[in-house]
GROMACS .gro file of C-alpha atoms in nm:
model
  229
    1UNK     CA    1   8.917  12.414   6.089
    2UNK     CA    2   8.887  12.300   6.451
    3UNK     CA    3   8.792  12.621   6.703
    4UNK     CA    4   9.001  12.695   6.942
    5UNK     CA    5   8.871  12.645   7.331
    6UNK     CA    6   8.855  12.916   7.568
    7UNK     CA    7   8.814  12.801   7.942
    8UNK     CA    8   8.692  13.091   8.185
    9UNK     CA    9   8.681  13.044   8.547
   10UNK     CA   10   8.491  13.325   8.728
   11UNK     CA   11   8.249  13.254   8.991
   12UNK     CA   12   8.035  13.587   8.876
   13UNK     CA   13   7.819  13.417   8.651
   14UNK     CA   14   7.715  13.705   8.453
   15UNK     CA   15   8.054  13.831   8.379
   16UNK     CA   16   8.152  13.491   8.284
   17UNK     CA   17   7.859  13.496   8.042
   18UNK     CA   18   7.920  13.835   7.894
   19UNK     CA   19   8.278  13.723   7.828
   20UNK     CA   20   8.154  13.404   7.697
   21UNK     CA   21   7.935  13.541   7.424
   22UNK     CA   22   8.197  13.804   7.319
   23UNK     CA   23   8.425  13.525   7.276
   24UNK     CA   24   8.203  13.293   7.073
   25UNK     CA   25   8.128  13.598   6.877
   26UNK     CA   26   8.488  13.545   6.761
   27UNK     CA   27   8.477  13.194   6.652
   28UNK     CA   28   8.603  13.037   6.992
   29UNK     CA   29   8.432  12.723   7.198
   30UNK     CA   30   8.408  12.864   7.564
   31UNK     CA   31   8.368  12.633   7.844
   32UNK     CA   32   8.300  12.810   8.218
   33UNK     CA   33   8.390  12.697   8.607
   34UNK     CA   34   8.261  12.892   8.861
   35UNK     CA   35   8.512  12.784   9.039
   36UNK     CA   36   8.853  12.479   9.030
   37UNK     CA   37   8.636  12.226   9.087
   38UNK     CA   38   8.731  11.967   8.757
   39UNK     CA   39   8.932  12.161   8.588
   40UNK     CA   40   9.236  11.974   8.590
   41UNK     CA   41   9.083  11.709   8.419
   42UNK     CA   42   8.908  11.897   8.181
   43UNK     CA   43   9.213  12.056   8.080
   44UNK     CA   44   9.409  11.729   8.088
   45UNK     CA   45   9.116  11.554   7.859
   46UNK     CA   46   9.028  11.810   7.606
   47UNK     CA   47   9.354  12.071   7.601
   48UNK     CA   48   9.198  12.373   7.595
   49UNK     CA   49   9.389  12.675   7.398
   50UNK     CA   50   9.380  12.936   7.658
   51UNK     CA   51   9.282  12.996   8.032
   52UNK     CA   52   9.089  13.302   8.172
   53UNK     CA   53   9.085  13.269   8.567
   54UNK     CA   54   8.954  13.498   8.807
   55UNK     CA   55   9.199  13.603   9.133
   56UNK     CA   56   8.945  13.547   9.375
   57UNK     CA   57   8.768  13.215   9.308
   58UNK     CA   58   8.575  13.008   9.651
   59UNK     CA   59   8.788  12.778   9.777
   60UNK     CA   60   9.135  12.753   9.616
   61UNK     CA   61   9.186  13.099   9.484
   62UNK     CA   62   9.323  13.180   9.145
   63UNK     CA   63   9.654  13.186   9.238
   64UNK     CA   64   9.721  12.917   9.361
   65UNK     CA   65   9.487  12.752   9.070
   66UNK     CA   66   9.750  12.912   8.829
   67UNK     CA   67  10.041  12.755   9.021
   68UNK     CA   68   9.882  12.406   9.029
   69UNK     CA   69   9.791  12.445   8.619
   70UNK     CA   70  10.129  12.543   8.542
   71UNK     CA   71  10.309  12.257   8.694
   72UNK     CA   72  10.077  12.001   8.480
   73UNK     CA   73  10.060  12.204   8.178
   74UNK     CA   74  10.197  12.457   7.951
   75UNK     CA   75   9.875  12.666   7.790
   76UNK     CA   76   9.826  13.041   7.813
   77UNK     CA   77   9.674  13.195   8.101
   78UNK     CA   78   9.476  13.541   8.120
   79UNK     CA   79   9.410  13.635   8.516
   80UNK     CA   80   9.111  13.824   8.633
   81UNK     CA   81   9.147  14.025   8.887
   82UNK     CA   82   9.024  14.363   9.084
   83UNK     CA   83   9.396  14.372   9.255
   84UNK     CA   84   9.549  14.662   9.059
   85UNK     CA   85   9.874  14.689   9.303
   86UNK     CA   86  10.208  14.635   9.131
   87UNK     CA   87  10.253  14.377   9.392
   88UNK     CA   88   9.946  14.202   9.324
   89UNK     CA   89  10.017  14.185   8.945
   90UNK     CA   90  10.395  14.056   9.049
   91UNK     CA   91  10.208  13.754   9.261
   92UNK     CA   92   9.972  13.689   8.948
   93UNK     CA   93  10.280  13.686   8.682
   94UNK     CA   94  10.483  13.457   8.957
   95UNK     CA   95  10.264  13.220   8.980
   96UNK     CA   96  10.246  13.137   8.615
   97UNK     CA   97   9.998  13.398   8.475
   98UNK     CA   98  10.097  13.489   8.094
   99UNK     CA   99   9.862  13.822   8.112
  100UNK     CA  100   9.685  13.990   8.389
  101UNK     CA  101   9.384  14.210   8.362
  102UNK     CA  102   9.243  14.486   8.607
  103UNK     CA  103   8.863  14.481   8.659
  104UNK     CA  104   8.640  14.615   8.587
  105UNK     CA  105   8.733  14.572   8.194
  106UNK     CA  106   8.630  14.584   7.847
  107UNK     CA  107   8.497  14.251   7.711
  108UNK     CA  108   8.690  14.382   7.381
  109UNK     CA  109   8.970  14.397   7.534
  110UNK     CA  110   8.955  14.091   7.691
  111UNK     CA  111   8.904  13.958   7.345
  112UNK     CA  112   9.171  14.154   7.200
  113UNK     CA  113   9.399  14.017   7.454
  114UNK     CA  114   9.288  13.663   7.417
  115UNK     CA  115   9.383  13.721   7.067
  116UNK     CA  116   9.720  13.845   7.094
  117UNK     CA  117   9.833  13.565   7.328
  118UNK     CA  118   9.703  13.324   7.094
  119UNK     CA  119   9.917  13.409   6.824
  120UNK     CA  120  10.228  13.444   6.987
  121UNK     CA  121  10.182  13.087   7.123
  122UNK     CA  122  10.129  12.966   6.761
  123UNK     CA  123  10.395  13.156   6.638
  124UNK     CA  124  10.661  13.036   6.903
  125UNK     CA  125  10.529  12.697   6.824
  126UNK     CA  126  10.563  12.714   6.430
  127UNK     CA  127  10.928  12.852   6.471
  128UNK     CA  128  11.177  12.636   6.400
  129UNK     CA  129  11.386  12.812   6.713
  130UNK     CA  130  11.290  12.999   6.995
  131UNK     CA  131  11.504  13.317   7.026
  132UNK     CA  132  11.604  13.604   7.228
  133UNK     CA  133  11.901  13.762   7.111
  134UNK     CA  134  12.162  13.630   7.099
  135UNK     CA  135  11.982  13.299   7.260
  136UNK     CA  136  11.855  13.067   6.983
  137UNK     CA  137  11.721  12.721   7.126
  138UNK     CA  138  11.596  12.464   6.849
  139UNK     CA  139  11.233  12.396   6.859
  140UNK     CA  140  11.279  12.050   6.725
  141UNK     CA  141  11.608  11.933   6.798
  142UNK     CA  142  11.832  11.935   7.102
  143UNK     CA  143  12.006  12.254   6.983
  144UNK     CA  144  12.127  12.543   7.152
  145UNK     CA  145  12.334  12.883   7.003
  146UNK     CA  146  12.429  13.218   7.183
  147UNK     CA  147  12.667  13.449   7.040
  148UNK     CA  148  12.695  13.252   6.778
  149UNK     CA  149  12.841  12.946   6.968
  150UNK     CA  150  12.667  12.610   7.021
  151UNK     CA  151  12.666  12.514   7.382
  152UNK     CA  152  12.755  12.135   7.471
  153UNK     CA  153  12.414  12.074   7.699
  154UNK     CA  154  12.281  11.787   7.826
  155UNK     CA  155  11.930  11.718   7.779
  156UNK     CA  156  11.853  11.797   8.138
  157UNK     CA  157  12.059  12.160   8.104
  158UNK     CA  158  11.863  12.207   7.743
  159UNK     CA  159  11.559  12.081   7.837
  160UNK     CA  160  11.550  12.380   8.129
  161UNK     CA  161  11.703  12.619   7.902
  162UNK     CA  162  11.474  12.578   7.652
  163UNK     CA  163  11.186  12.636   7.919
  164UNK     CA  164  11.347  12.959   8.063
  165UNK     CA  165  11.360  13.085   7.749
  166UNK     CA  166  11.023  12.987   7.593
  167UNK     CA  167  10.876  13.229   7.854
  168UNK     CA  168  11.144  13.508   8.019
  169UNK     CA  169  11.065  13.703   8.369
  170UNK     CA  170  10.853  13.356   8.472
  171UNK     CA  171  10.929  13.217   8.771
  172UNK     CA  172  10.934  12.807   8.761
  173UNK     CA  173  10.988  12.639   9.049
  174UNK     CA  174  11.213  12.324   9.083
  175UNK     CA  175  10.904  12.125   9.121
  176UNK     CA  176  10.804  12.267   8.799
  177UNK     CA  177  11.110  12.208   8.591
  178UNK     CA  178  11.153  11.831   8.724
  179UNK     CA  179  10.759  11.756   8.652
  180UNK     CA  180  10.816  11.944   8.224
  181UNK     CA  181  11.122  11.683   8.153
  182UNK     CA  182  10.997  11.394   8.304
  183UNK     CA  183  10.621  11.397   8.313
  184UNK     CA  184  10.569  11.316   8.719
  185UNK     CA  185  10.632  11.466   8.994
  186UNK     CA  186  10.930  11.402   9.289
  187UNK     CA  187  10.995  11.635   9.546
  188UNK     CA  188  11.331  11.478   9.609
  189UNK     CA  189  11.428  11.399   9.308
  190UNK     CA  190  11.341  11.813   9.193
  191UNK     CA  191  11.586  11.932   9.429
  192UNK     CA  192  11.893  11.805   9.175
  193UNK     CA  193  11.745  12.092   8.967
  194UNK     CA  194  11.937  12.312   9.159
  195UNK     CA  195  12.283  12.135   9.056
  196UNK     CA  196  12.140  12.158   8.655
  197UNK     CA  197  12.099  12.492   8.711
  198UNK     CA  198  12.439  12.569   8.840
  199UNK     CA  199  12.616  12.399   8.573
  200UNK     CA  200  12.367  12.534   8.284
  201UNK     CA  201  12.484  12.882   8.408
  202UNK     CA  202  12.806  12.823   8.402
  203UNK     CA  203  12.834  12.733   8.054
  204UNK     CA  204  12.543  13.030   7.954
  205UNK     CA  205  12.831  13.227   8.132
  206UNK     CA  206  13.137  13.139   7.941
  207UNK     CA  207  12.902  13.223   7.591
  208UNK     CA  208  12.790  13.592   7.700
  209UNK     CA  209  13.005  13.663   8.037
  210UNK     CA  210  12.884  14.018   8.048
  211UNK     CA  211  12.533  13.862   8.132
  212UNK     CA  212  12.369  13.731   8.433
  213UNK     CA  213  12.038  13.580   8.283
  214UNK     CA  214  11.953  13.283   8.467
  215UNK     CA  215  11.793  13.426   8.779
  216UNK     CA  216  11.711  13.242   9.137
  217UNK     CA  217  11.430  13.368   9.308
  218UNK     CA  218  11.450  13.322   9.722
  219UNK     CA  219  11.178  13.021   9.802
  220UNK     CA  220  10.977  13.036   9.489
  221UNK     CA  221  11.243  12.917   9.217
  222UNK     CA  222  11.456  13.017   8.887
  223UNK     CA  223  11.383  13.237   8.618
  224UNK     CA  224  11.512  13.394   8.248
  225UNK     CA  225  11.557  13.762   8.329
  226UNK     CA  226  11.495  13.960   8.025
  227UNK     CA  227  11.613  14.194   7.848
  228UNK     CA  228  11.908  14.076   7.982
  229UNK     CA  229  12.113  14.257   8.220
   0.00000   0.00000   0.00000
């Protein structure tokens, strides 16, 4: 069976080494950065299953490393970090982070978390639908269901939908949702998200009126609020 790849970036060598030998301990193939120097392309030419990236990196810092990742590609991402403010952890999750850990930490528990994130992305893969009650979007086909109704989307509206949902309380921005449908990017082009959006909600609305779940966030973008309110 093919191991699964591990990419740290952390420009403190030694805890990039401790974490690497925990982790090929536990079967995995690590690669380390000590900082964003290449990575694109390295993630683009060998599709890595999971990123751990330090905050505070030399030159571009982790954040907005995590921002520029998650517009090209859709692989889980750990951050490292001594920020411990509920703030800080707000920035790291906004900007695309999956999972964020405080330093200084337990290379177990690094491991353990590396672990869990891992299997939920197989999981949600390996499901035939993607659900959060009483949202069901079809993996595989162009299917949508809430409350038991099938929605009339068009690919655009499903294709966003079916991002929202794969990962609730994320914030995407327009640039983000234009680049995951069509594979490039288009700054003008994005900004028609915002008319998707509108009429996505509107028929999310007329399913479960009682709910609100499609979220804009001032300057940064749109995201799934859940559990829904």
């Amino acid at each position: 069976m093919e191991k699964e790849t591990v990419v740290i970036v952390e420009d403190e060598t030694k805890v990039a080494e401790l974490l690497a030998d925990y982790l090929r301990n536990e079967g995995y193939d690590v690669h380390c950065f000590i900082n964003g120097d290449g990575l694109v392309n390295f993630i683009a030419d060998n599709k890595p299953s999971l990123l751990l990236l330090d905050w505070m990196l030399p030159g571009m810092d982790g954040l907005n490393l995590c921002k520029r990742v998650r517009q090209l590609y859709e692989l889980p991402i750990i951050m490292l970090t001594a920020k411990s403010e509920e703030e800080d952890r707000l920035l790291g999750f906004e900007s695309g982070a999956d999972d964020y850990i405080c330093k200084p930490f337990s290379p177990r528990e690094v491991v353990a978390r590396v672990k869990a994130l891992l299997k939920r992305a197989k999981a949600q893969i390996q499901d035939d639908w993607i659900s959060l009650d009483p949202i069901k979007v079809g993996q595989h086909q162009n299917i949508v269901e809430i409350a038991g109704q099938t929605l009339d989307l068009t690919p655009t509206e499903f294709h966003i939908l079916k991002v929202l949902v794969s990962n609730p309380n994320k914030v995407y921005s327009r640039e983000q949702l234009f680049y995951k449908y069509h594979n490039e990017s288009d700054e003008n082009n994005a900004r028609k998200i915002d008319s998707h959006i509108k009429n996505l909600r509107k028929k999310v609305s007329a399913a479960i009126p009682e709910h609100d779940i499609i979220k804009s966030v001032y300057g940064a973008g749109y995201k799934l609020m859940y559990p829904f309110s």
